[in-house]
Amino acid sequence: MTAAYDSQNIFAKILRGEAPCVKLYEDEAAFAFMDIMPRGPGHLLVIPKTPARNILDIEAEALAAMMPAVKKLAVAAKAGLGADGVTVAQFSEPASGQVVYHLHFHVIPCFDGVTLKPPGGPIAPAAELEPIAAKIRAALTNP
Ligand code: 5GP
């Protein structure tokens, strides 16, 4: 059985504005921001506004409602950074590598011949993430 949702997880705090993030986008169902330990330039996360631990417990309707944002951010990240492709990944429960227990989709721009860094660090300061985020935001506005 899947564990209960913990409303004190860091992404819930970011959603409530109680913790900082480099924000990219939000709509009624989804919120997107830069990953603090990027596996490559432009690594971002898209989360649902509804409390869900991962893909195993989210209501299908809430999942469907957030997926347009995943698509939108994948297109903008690829275009904004001139990437050659994009990885979209989602991990559910510790066995899969999940470490933050609010559902999130990783969107990671990919460049020919460049391998993604392993997860888990180092932490990128906001000043480093902000100029990359600006390019993604610009591509969202001017697709
Ligand atoms: P997962 O749970 O799928 O393994 O990945 C969690 C992701 O959240 C990691 O890529 C990690 O770098 C990112 N992350 C962890 N804590 C924070 C945080 O406080 N802020 C942001 N923006 N990202 C975080």
Coordinates of C-alpha atoms in Angstrom, one line a residue, residues 13 17-18 26 35 39 42 45 54 62-64 67 79 87 100-102 107 110 115 119 122 128 133:
K13 CA 5.9 24.3 0.7
G17 CA 4.9 30.0 -1.2
E18 CA 6.6 28.9 2.0
E26 CA 1.5 27.9 -13.5
D35 CA 15.2 21.7 -10.4
R39 CA 21.1 16.9 -14.3
G42 CA 17.2 23.6 -18.1
L45 CA 10.0 20.0 -12.7
N54 CA 3.2 10.2 -7.0
A62 CA -6.0 15.5 -12.0
L63 CA -3.1 13.8 -13.8
A64 CA -4.8 14.5 -17.1
M67 CA -0.2 16.9 -18.6
A79 CA 13.1 25.5 -28.0
T87 CA 13.8 13.6 -21.4
V100 CA 10.5 14.1 -2.8
Y101 CA 6.9 12.9 -2.2
H102 CA 4.8 15.3 -4.2
V107 CA 11.7 17.7 -18.0
C110 CA 19.1 16.8 -24.0
T115 CA 25.2 12.5 -21.1
P119 CA 20.9 12.9 -9.7
P122 CA 25.5 19.8 -6.7
E128 CA 22.7 30.4 -12.0
A133 CA 14.7 30.0 -16.7

